[in-house]
XYZ file of C-alpha atoms in Angstrom:
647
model
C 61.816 108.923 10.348
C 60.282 111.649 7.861
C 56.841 112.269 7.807
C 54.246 113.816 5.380
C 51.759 116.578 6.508
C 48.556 117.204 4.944
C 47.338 120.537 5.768
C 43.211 120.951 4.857
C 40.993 124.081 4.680
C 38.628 122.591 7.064
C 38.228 119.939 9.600
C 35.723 117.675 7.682
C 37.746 117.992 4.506
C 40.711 117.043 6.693
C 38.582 113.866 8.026
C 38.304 112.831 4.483
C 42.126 112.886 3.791
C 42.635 110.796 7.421
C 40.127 108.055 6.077
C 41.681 107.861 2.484
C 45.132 107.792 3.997
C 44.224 105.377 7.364
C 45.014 108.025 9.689
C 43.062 107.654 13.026
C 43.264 109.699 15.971
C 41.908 112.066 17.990
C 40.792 114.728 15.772
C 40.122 116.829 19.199
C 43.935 117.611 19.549
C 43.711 119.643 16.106
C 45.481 117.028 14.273
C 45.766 112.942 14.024
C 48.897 111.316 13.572
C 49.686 107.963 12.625
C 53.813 106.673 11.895
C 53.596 108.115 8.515
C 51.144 110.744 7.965
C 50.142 113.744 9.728
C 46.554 115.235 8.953
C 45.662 119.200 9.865
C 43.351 121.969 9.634
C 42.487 125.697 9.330
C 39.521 126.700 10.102
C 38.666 128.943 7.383
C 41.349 131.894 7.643
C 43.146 131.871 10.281
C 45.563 134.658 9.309
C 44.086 138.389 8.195
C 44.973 141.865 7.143
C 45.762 144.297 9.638
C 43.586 147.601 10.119
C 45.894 150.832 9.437
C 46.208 151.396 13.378
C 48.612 148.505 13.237
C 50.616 150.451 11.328
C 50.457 153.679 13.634
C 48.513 154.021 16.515
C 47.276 157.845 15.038
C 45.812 156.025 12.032
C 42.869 154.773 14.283
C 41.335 158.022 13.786
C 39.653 158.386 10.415
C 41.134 162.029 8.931
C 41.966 163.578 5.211
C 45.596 164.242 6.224
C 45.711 160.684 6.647
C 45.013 159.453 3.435
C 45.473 157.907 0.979
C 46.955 154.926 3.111
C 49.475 153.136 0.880
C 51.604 150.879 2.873
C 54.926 150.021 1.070
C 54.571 146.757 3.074
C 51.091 145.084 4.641
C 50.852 143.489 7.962
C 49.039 140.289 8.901
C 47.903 139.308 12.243
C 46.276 136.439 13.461
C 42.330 135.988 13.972
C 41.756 135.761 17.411
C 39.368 133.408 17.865
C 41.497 130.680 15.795
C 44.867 131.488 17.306
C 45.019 128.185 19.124
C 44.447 126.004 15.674
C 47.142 128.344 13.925
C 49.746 127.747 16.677
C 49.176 123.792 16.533
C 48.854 124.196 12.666
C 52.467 126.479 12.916
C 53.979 123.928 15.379
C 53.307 120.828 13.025
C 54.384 122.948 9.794
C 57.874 123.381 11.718
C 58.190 119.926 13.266
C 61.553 118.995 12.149
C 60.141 115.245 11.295
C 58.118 116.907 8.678
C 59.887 116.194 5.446
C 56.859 116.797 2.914
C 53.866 119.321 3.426
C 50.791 118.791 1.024
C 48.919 121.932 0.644
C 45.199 120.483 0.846
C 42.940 123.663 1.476
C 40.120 124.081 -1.714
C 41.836 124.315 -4.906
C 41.268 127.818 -6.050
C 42.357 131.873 -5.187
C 41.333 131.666 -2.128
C 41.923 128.039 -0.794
C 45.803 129.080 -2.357
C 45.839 132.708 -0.375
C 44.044 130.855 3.455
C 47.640 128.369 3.349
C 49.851 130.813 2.165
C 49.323 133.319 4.654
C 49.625 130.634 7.191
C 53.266 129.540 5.619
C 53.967 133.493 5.355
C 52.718 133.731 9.530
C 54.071 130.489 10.870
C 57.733 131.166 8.798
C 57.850 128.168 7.413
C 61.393 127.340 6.159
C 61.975 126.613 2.183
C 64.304 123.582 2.557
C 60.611 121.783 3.289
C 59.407 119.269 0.104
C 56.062 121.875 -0.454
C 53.328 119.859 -2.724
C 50.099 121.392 -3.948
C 47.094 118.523 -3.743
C 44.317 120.077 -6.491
C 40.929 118.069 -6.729
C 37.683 117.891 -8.213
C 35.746 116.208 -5.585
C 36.375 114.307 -1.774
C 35.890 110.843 -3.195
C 38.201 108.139 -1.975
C 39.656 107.984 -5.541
C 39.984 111.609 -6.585
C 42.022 112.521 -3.279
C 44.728 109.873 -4.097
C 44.783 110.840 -7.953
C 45.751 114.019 -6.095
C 47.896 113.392 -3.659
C 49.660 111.084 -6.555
C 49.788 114.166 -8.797
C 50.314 116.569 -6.630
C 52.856 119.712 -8.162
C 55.273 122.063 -6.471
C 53.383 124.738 -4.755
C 55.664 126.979 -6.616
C 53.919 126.475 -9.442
C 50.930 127.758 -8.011
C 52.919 131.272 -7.440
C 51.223 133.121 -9.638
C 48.125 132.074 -8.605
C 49.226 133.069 -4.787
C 50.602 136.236 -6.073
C 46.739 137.126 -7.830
C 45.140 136.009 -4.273
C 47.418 138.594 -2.067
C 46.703 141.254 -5.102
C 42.587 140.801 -4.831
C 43.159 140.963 -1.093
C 45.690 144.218 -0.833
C 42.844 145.742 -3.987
C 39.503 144.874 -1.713
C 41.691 146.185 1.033
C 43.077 149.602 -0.338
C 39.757 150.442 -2.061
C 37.849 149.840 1.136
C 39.872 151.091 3.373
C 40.588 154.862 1.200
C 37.329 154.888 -0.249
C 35.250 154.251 2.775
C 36.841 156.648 5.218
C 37.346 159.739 2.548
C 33.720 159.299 1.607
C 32.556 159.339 5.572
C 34.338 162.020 5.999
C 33.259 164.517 3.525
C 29.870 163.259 2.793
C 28.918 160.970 6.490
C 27.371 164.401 7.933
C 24.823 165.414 4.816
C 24.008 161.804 4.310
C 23.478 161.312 8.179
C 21.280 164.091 8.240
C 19.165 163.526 5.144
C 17.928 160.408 6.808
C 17.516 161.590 10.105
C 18.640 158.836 11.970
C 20.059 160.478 14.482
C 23.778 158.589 14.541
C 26.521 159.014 12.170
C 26.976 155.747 10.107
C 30.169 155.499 8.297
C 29.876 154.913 4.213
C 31.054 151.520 3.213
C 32.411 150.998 -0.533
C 34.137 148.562 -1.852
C 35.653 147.527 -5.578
C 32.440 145.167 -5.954
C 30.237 145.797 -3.553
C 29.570 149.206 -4.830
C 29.371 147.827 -8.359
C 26.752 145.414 -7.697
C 24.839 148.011 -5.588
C 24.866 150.203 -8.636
C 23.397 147.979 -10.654
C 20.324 147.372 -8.258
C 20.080 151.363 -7.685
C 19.961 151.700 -11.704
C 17.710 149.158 -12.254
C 15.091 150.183 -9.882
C 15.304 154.086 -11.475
C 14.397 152.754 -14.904
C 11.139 151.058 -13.463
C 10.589 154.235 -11.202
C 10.741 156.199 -14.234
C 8.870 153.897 -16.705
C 5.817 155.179 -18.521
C 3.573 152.709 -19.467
C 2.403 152.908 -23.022
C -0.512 151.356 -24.390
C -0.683 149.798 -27.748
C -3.505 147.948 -29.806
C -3.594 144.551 -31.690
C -5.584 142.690 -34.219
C -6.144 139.120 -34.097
C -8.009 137.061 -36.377
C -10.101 134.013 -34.533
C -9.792 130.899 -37.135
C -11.554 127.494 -36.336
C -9.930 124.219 -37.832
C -11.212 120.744 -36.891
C -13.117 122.391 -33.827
C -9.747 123.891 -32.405
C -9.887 127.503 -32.262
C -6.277 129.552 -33.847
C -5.367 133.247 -33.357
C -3.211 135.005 -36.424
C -1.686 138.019 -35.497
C -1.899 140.949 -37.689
C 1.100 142.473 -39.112
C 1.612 145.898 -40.984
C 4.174 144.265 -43.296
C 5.178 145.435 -47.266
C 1.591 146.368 -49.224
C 0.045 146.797 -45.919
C -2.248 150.488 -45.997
C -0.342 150.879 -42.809
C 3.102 149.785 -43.772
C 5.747 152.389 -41.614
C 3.003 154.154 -40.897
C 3.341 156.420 -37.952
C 0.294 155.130 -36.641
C 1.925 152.518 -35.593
C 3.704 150.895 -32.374
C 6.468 148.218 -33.966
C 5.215 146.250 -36.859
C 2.339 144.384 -34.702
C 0.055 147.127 -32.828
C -1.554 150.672 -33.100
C -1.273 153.137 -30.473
C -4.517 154.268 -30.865
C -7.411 151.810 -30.510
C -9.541 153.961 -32.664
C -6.866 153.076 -35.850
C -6.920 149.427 -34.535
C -11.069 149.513 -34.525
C -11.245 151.346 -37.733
C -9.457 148.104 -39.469
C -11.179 145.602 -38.185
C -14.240 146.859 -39.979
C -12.676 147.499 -43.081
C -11.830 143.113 -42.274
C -15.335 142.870 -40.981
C -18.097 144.511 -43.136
C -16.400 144.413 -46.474
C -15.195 140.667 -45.826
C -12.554 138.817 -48.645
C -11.880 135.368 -48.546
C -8.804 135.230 -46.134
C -6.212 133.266 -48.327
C -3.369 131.244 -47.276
C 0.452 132.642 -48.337
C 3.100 130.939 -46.793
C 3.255 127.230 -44.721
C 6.837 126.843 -43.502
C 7.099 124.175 -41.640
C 10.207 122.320 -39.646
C 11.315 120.344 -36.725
C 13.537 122.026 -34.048
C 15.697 120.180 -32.361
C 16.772 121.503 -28.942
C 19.868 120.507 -26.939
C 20.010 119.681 -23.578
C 21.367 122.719 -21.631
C 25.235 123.175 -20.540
C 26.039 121.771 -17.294
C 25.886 123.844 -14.007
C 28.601 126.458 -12.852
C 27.912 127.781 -9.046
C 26.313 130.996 -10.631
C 23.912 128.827 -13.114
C 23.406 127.090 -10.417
C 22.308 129.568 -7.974
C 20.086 131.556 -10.451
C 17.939 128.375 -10.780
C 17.684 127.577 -6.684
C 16.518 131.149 -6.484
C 13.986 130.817 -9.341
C 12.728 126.932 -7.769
C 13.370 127.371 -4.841
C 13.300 130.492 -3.786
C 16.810 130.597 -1.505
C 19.265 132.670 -2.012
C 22.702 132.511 -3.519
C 24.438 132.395 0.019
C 22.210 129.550 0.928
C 22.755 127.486 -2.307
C 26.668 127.796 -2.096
C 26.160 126.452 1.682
C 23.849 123.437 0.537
C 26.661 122.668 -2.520
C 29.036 123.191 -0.792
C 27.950 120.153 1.931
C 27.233 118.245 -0.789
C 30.800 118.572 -2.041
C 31.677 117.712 1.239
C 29.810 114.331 1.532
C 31.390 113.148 -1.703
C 27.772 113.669 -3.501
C 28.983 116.364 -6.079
C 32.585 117.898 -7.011
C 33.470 121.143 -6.386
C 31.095 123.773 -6.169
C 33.115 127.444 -6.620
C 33.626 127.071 -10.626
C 32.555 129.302 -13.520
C 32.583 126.417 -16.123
C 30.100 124.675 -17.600
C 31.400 122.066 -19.237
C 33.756 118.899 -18.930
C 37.737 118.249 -18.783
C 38.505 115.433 -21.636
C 40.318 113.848 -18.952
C 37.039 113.616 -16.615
C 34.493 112.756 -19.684
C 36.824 109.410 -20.167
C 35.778 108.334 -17.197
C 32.505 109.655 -17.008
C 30.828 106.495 -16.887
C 31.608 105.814 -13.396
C 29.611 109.286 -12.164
C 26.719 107.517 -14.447
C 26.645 104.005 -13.730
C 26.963 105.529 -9.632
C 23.585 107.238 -10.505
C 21.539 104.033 -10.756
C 21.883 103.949 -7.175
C 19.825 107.484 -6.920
C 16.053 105.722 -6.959
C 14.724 108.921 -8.270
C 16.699 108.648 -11.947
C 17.890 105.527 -11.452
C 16.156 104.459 -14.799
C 17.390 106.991 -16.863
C 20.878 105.971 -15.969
C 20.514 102.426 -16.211
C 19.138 103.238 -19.893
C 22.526 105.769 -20.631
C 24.898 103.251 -19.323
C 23.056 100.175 -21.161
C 23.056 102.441 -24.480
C 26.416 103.365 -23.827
C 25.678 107.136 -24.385
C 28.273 108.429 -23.100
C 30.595 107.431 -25.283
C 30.597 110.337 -28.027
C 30.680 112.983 -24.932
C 33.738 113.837 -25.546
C 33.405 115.473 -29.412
C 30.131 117.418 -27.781
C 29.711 120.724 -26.623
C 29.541 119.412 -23.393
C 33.543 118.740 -22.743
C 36.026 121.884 -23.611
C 39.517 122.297 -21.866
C 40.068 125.960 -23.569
C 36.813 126.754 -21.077
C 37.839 125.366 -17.616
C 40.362 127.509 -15.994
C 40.567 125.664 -12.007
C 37.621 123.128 -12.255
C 35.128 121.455 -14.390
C 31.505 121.960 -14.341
C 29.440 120.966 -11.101
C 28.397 117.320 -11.637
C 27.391 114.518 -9.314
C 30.228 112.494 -8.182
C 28.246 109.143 -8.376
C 28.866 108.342 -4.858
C 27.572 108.594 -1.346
C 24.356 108.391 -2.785
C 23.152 106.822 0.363
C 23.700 109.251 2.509
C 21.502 112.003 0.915
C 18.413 110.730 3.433
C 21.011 112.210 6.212
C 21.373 115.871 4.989
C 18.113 118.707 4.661
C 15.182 118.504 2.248
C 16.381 121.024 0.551
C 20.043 119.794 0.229
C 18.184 116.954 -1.357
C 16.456 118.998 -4.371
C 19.757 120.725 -4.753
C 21.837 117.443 -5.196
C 18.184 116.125 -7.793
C 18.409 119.354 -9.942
C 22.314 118.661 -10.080
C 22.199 115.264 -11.132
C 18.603 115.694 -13.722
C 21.045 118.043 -15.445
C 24.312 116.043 -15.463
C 22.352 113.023 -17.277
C 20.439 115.385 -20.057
C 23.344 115.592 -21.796
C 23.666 111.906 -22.313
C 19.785 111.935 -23.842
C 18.956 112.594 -27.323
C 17.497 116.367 -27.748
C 13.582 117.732 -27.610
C 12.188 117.554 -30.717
C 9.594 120.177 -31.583
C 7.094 120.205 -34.260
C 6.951 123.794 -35.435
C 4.441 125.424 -38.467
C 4.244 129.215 -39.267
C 1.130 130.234 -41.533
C 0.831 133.398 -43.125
C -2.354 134.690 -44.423
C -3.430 137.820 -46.383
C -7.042 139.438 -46.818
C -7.596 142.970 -49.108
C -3.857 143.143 -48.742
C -3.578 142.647 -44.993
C -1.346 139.876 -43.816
C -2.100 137.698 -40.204
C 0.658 135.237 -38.903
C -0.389 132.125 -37.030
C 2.633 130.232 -35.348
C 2.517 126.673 -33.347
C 4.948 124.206 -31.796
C 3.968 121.046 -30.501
C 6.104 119.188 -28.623
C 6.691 115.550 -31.158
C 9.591 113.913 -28.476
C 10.691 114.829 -25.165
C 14.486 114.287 -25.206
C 16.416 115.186 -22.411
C 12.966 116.875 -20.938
C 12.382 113.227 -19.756
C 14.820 113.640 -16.635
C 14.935 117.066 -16.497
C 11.035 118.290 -16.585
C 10.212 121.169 -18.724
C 12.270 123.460 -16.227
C 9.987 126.404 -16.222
C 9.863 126.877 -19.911
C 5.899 127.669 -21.507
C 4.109 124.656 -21.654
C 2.904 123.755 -25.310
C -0.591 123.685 -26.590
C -1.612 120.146 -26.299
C -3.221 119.257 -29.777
C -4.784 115.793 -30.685
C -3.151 114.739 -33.569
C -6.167 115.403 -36.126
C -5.600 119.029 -35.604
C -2.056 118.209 -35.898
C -2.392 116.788 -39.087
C -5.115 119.033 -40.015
C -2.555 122.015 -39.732
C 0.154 120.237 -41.774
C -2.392 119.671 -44.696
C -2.849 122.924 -45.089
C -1.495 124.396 -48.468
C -0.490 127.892 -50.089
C -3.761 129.101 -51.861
C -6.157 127.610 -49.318
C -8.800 129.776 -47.867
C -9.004 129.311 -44.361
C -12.406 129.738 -42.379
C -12.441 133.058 -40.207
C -15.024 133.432 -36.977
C -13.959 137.181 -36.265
C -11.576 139.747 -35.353
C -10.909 141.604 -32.123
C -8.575 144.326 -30.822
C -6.146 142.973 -27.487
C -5.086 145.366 -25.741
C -1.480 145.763 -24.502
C 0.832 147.649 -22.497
C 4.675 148.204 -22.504
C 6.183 146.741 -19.539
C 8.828 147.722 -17.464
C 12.189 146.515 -16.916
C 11.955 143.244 -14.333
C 14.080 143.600 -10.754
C 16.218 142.124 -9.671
C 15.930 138.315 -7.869
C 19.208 137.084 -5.737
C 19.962 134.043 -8.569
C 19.994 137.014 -11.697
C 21.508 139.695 -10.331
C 24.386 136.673 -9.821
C 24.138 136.086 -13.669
C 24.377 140.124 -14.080
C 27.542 139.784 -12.028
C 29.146 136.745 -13.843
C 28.618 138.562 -16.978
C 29.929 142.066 -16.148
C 26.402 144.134 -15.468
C 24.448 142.244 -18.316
C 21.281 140.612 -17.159
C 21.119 137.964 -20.368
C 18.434 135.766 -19.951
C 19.557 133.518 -23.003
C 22.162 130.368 -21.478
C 23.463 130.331 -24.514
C 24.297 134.061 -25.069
C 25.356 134.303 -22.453
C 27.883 131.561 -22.520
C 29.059 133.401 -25.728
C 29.625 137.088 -24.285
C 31.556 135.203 -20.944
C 34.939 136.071 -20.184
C 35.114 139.257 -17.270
C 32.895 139.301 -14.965
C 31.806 141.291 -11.187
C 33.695 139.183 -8.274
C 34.321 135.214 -8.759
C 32.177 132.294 -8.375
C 33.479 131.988 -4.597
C 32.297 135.356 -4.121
C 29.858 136.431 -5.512
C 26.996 135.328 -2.850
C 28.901 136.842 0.240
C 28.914 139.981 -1.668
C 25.128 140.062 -2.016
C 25.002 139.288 1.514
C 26.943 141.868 2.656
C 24.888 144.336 0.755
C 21.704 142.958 2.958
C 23.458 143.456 5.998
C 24.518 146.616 5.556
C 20.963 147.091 5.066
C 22.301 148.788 1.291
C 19.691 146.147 -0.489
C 16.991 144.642 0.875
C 15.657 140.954 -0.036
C 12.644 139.261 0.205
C 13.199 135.698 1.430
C 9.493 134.345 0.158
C 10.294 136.079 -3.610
C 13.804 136.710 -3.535
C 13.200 140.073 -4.996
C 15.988 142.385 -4.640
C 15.425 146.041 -4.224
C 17.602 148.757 -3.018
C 16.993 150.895 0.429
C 16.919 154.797 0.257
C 20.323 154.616 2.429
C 21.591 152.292 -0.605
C 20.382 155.252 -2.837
C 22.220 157.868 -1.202
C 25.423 155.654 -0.969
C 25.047 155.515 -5.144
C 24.719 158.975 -5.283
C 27.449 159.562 -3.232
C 30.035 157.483 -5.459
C 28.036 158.441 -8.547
C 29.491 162.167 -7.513
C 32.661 161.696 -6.229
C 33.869 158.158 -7.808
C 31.761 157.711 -10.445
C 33.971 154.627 -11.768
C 33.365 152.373 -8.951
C 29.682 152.328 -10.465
C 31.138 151.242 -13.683
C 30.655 147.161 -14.007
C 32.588 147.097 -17.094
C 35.663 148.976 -15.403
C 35.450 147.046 -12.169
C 35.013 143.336 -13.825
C 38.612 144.841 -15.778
C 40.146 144.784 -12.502
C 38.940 140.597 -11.693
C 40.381 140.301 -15.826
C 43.531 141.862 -14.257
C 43.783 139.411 -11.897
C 43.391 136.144 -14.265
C 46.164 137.763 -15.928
C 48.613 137.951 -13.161
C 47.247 134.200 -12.395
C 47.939 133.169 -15.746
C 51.526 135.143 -15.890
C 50.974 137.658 -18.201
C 50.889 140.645 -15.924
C 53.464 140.663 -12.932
C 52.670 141.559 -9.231
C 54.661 144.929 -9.954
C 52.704 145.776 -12.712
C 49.554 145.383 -11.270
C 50.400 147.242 -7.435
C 51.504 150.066 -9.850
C 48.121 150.719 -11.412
C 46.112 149.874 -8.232
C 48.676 152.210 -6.428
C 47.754 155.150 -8.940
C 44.119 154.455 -9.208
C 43.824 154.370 -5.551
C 45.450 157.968 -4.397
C 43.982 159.470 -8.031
C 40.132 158.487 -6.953
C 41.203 159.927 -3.005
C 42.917 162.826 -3.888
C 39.650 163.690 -6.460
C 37.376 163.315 -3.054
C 39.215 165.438 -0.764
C 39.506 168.579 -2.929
C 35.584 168.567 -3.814
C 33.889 170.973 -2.591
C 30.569 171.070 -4.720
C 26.927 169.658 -3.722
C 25.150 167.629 -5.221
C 21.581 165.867 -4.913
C 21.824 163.298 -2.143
C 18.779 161.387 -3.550
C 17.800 160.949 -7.608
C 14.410 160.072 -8.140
């Protein structure tokens, strides 16, 4: 009798697929069995590159001659401490009972690359029925739409074919890089820090990018000069609440494009700024009213989390960093409380938003927002989700956006405190964008006195929306005004002369650039170097970025470990170390282009493109080939010096 094997990327994923498909057993024997399924693991990888010495013996010694190390063919060896799981994983793959395999690991690059490798290493024979399960989340339901609609893993070729490219680029870039830069720059840079042990120089296609970036950024605040610039308010009292107006040297101003000035708003010396006021002061006019504009603003509830939106705002609450946040998520996924974690969308499939009202109605459950859901599902507000912004197949590529499944709910009293605000930030964000949007009350007076204008602005917050669930989420908290000054405000007419206390001069000082924390230097790698604070820009200008959503935090890490970056864990500030300096000057002088985040997120684009079919695997080994010995070759003949450390 046949029998169907379901091969997992980890053991409690496995344990899932066992419940959903009644397969008990002892899960201690690396598998359970019942008469028709059979239920497996990896642990992770269990199947790796080989270093060059497994190619030659010689190569174990680092020297020019050597390189650039191009293998026509890469070897693979098995990870020691998880041979035994790949030779009971390899033995059930071959059974000859095994009709059907089901390719279960996490549906992505690099769940697709961890089984293929495994298939490549345990020579797995073609005649086998190969099916590729792809899910959203662990839930009962969602692993038998999968296993219902699962596709020939040949589809997924191209996909495998990308994986095996991002591993043989990492691979060829760290390997070449790495050792020619130790070799003809390990001595200076070993001696410039006096350490006292040579340290070998470790580069990589991102790593180096990202490391860049942090180097950069921290040279434009060393070499900021503050500069100091002058402003006029005007102090106004209205129905005993006291206004500012900000002056402004706009058209029939004295001072219009004068160069007196810094930008339209502010003097840059306070002597200029003092001289006005008095002109305002002693020789007073009445000040007149010009302009009232005013005009509600509606604003939208925010797109739904991706892993990176996600981890910029655990950094920014909660001050963890992106390596911890994909940990918490990614237990979360794995109690069936959210789906999966590792996406770059931010929105909805229209096959997911039809059924959306089960994730909701699951949500009344969660004690904390149980109202608001109760109120969304009574309203039935979910029901035009699928015109919004909010749902958008052109934008999901593997997965949807990260949303709570609905489920499980129960068991969140069983995982960490801060798995907990994790899961409630989640789920406050999933059910904004079934509430109606903040509504803001916003007036903009303009003002003029012997030809000088002053701008007053306000916005008062008329209806909370969506802010209901989600809290005000860090944005500036708006002037509370009773509503006599409210209506006071919006009585006010063109032509009216408004009642002036006095003026005074604020001072002010340019600031410089902001560093780095762990969650934004992830947004400045999801969006190719670009630190955008705007969601919505950002969302615009998406497309390329630096690494993946599944890698992005083990990057970061890395950096922190090779002690190329160091992080503060209360503030998660990130600044770079002089040895993280020296490695940027280094590559700034030798391979400048590694440096370049534009350049290097081309090289992820290149991937989606052999993913997607449009670039082959030849193609793409050609250019990485080229690139590769070009960059080498450049490092070996240079003999020049250059300034190990740029201050």
């Amino acid at each position: 009798m046949s029998k169907k094997l379901f091969i997992a990327e980890k053991p409690s994923v496995a344990k899932e697929f066992a419940k959903t498909l009644g397969v008990s057993g002892n899960a201690g024997q690396g598998y359970m069995e019942s008469q028709d399924y059979i239920v497996t693991w990896c642990v992770g990888h269990l199947v790796t590159m080989s270093y060059p010495d497994a190619y030659d013996k010689a190569l174990k010694k680092w020297t020019l001659q050597t390189l650039p190390f191009l293998p026509e063919k890469f070897l693979y060896e098995l990870i020691p401490d998880v041979k035994k799981q790949f030779n009971i994983v390899a033995g059930l793959l071959n059974r000859e009972d095994v009709s059907t395999i089901y390719v279960c690991t996490d549906s992505g690059r690099e769940g697709e690359y961890i089984y293929r490798l495994v298939d490549q290493m345990a020579h797995v024979p073609d005649t086998k029925d190969k099916r590729r399960v792809w899910i959203d989340s662990q839930t009962e339901e969602e692993i038998k739409r999968g296993i219902t609609e699962a596709k020939p893993l040949s589809e997924y070729d191209n996909l495998s074919a990308s994986a095996y490219l991002r591993a043989k680029e990492d691979y060829l870039m760290g390997i070449n890089f790495s050792r020619v830069l130790s070799l003809k720059y390990g001595r200076p840079v070993m001696d410039y820090l006096n350490t006292g042990k040579w340290s070998a120089i470790s580069v990589g296609r991102v790593m180096t990018c990202v490391l860049g970036m942090v180097v950069r950024r921290e040279r434009e605040i060393r070499e900021f000069v503050k500069t100091p610039f002058y402003r006029i308010l005007m102090k106004c009292n209205l129905e005993g609440k006291q206004f500012e107006g900000e002056w402004r040297a706009v058209e029939g101003s004295q001072f219009y494009q004068s160069p007196k000035l810094y930008k339209e708003n502010g003097f840059k010396n306070r002597e200029d700024a003092e001289q006005l006021c008095k002109t305002l002061t002693y020789d007073p006019l009445q000040v007149i009213i010009q302009k009232v504009e005013r005009k509600k603003e509606r604003k939208n509830p925010p797109l739904l989390f991706n892993l990176a939106e996600l981890q910029n705002t655990c950094s920014k609450l909660f001050k963890i960093s992106p390596d911890e946040t994909l940990k918490i998520v990614q237990e979360l996924y794995e109690r069936k409380l959210v789906t999966y974690p590792r996406t770059d969308a931010r929105v909805l499939s229209t096959a997911v938003a039809k059924e959306i009202y089960k994730n909701i109605g699951g949500l009344q459950n969660y004690s904390l927002i149980a109202p608001y859901a109760a109120k969304i599902m009574e309203q039935k507000a979910y029901a035009g989700i699928a015109k919004s912004r909010y749902v958008n197949d052109k934008q999901i590529t593997d997965h949807y956006a990260i949303i709570p499944t609905g489920q499980a709910v129960g068991s969140l009293s069983r995982i960490s405190e801060m798995g907990q605000k994790v899961y409630d930030v989640i789920a406050r964000r999933f059910l904004s964008i079934f509430m109606p949007p903040a509504v803001y009350l916003k007036i903009k007076l303009e003002t003029q006195t012997k030809g000088e204008a002053f701008f007053a602005n306000f916005k008062m917050l008329k209806d909370p929306g969506y802010l209901k669930v989600t809290g005000m989420g860090g944005q500036k908290k708006e002037a509370q005004l009773t509503e006599e000054q409210i209506h006071a405000i919006s009585s006010l007419k063109k032509g009216m002369p408004l009642p002036v206390k006095d003026y005074t001069i604020k001072d002010g000082t340019t600031s410089a650039p902001k560093r780095y924390n762990s969650g934004s230097l992830i947004l400045a790698m999801e969006n190719a170097g670009q630190l955008i604070e705007d969601e919505d820009l950002r969302e615009q200008i998406k497309g390329s970025g630096i690494g993946t959503s599944a890698t992005r935090a083990e990057i970061v890490k890395k950096l922190v470990s090779n002690k190329y970056i160091a992080l503060n864990k209360k503030t998660q500030i990130v600044t770079p170390t002089l040895t993280g300096e020296m490695i940027v000057n280094v590559v700034s002088a030798s391979i400048g282009s590694l440096l370049n985040p534009t350049l290097t997120a081309s090289w992820e684009k290149g991937l989606t493109y052999v993913a997607e079919g449009s670039v082959t695997e030849e193609e793409y080994m050609q250019k990485l080939d080229k690139f590769v010995t070009q960059k080498t070759n450049i490092v070996k003949q240079n003999n020049f010096q250059y300034q190990l450390r740029q201050s």
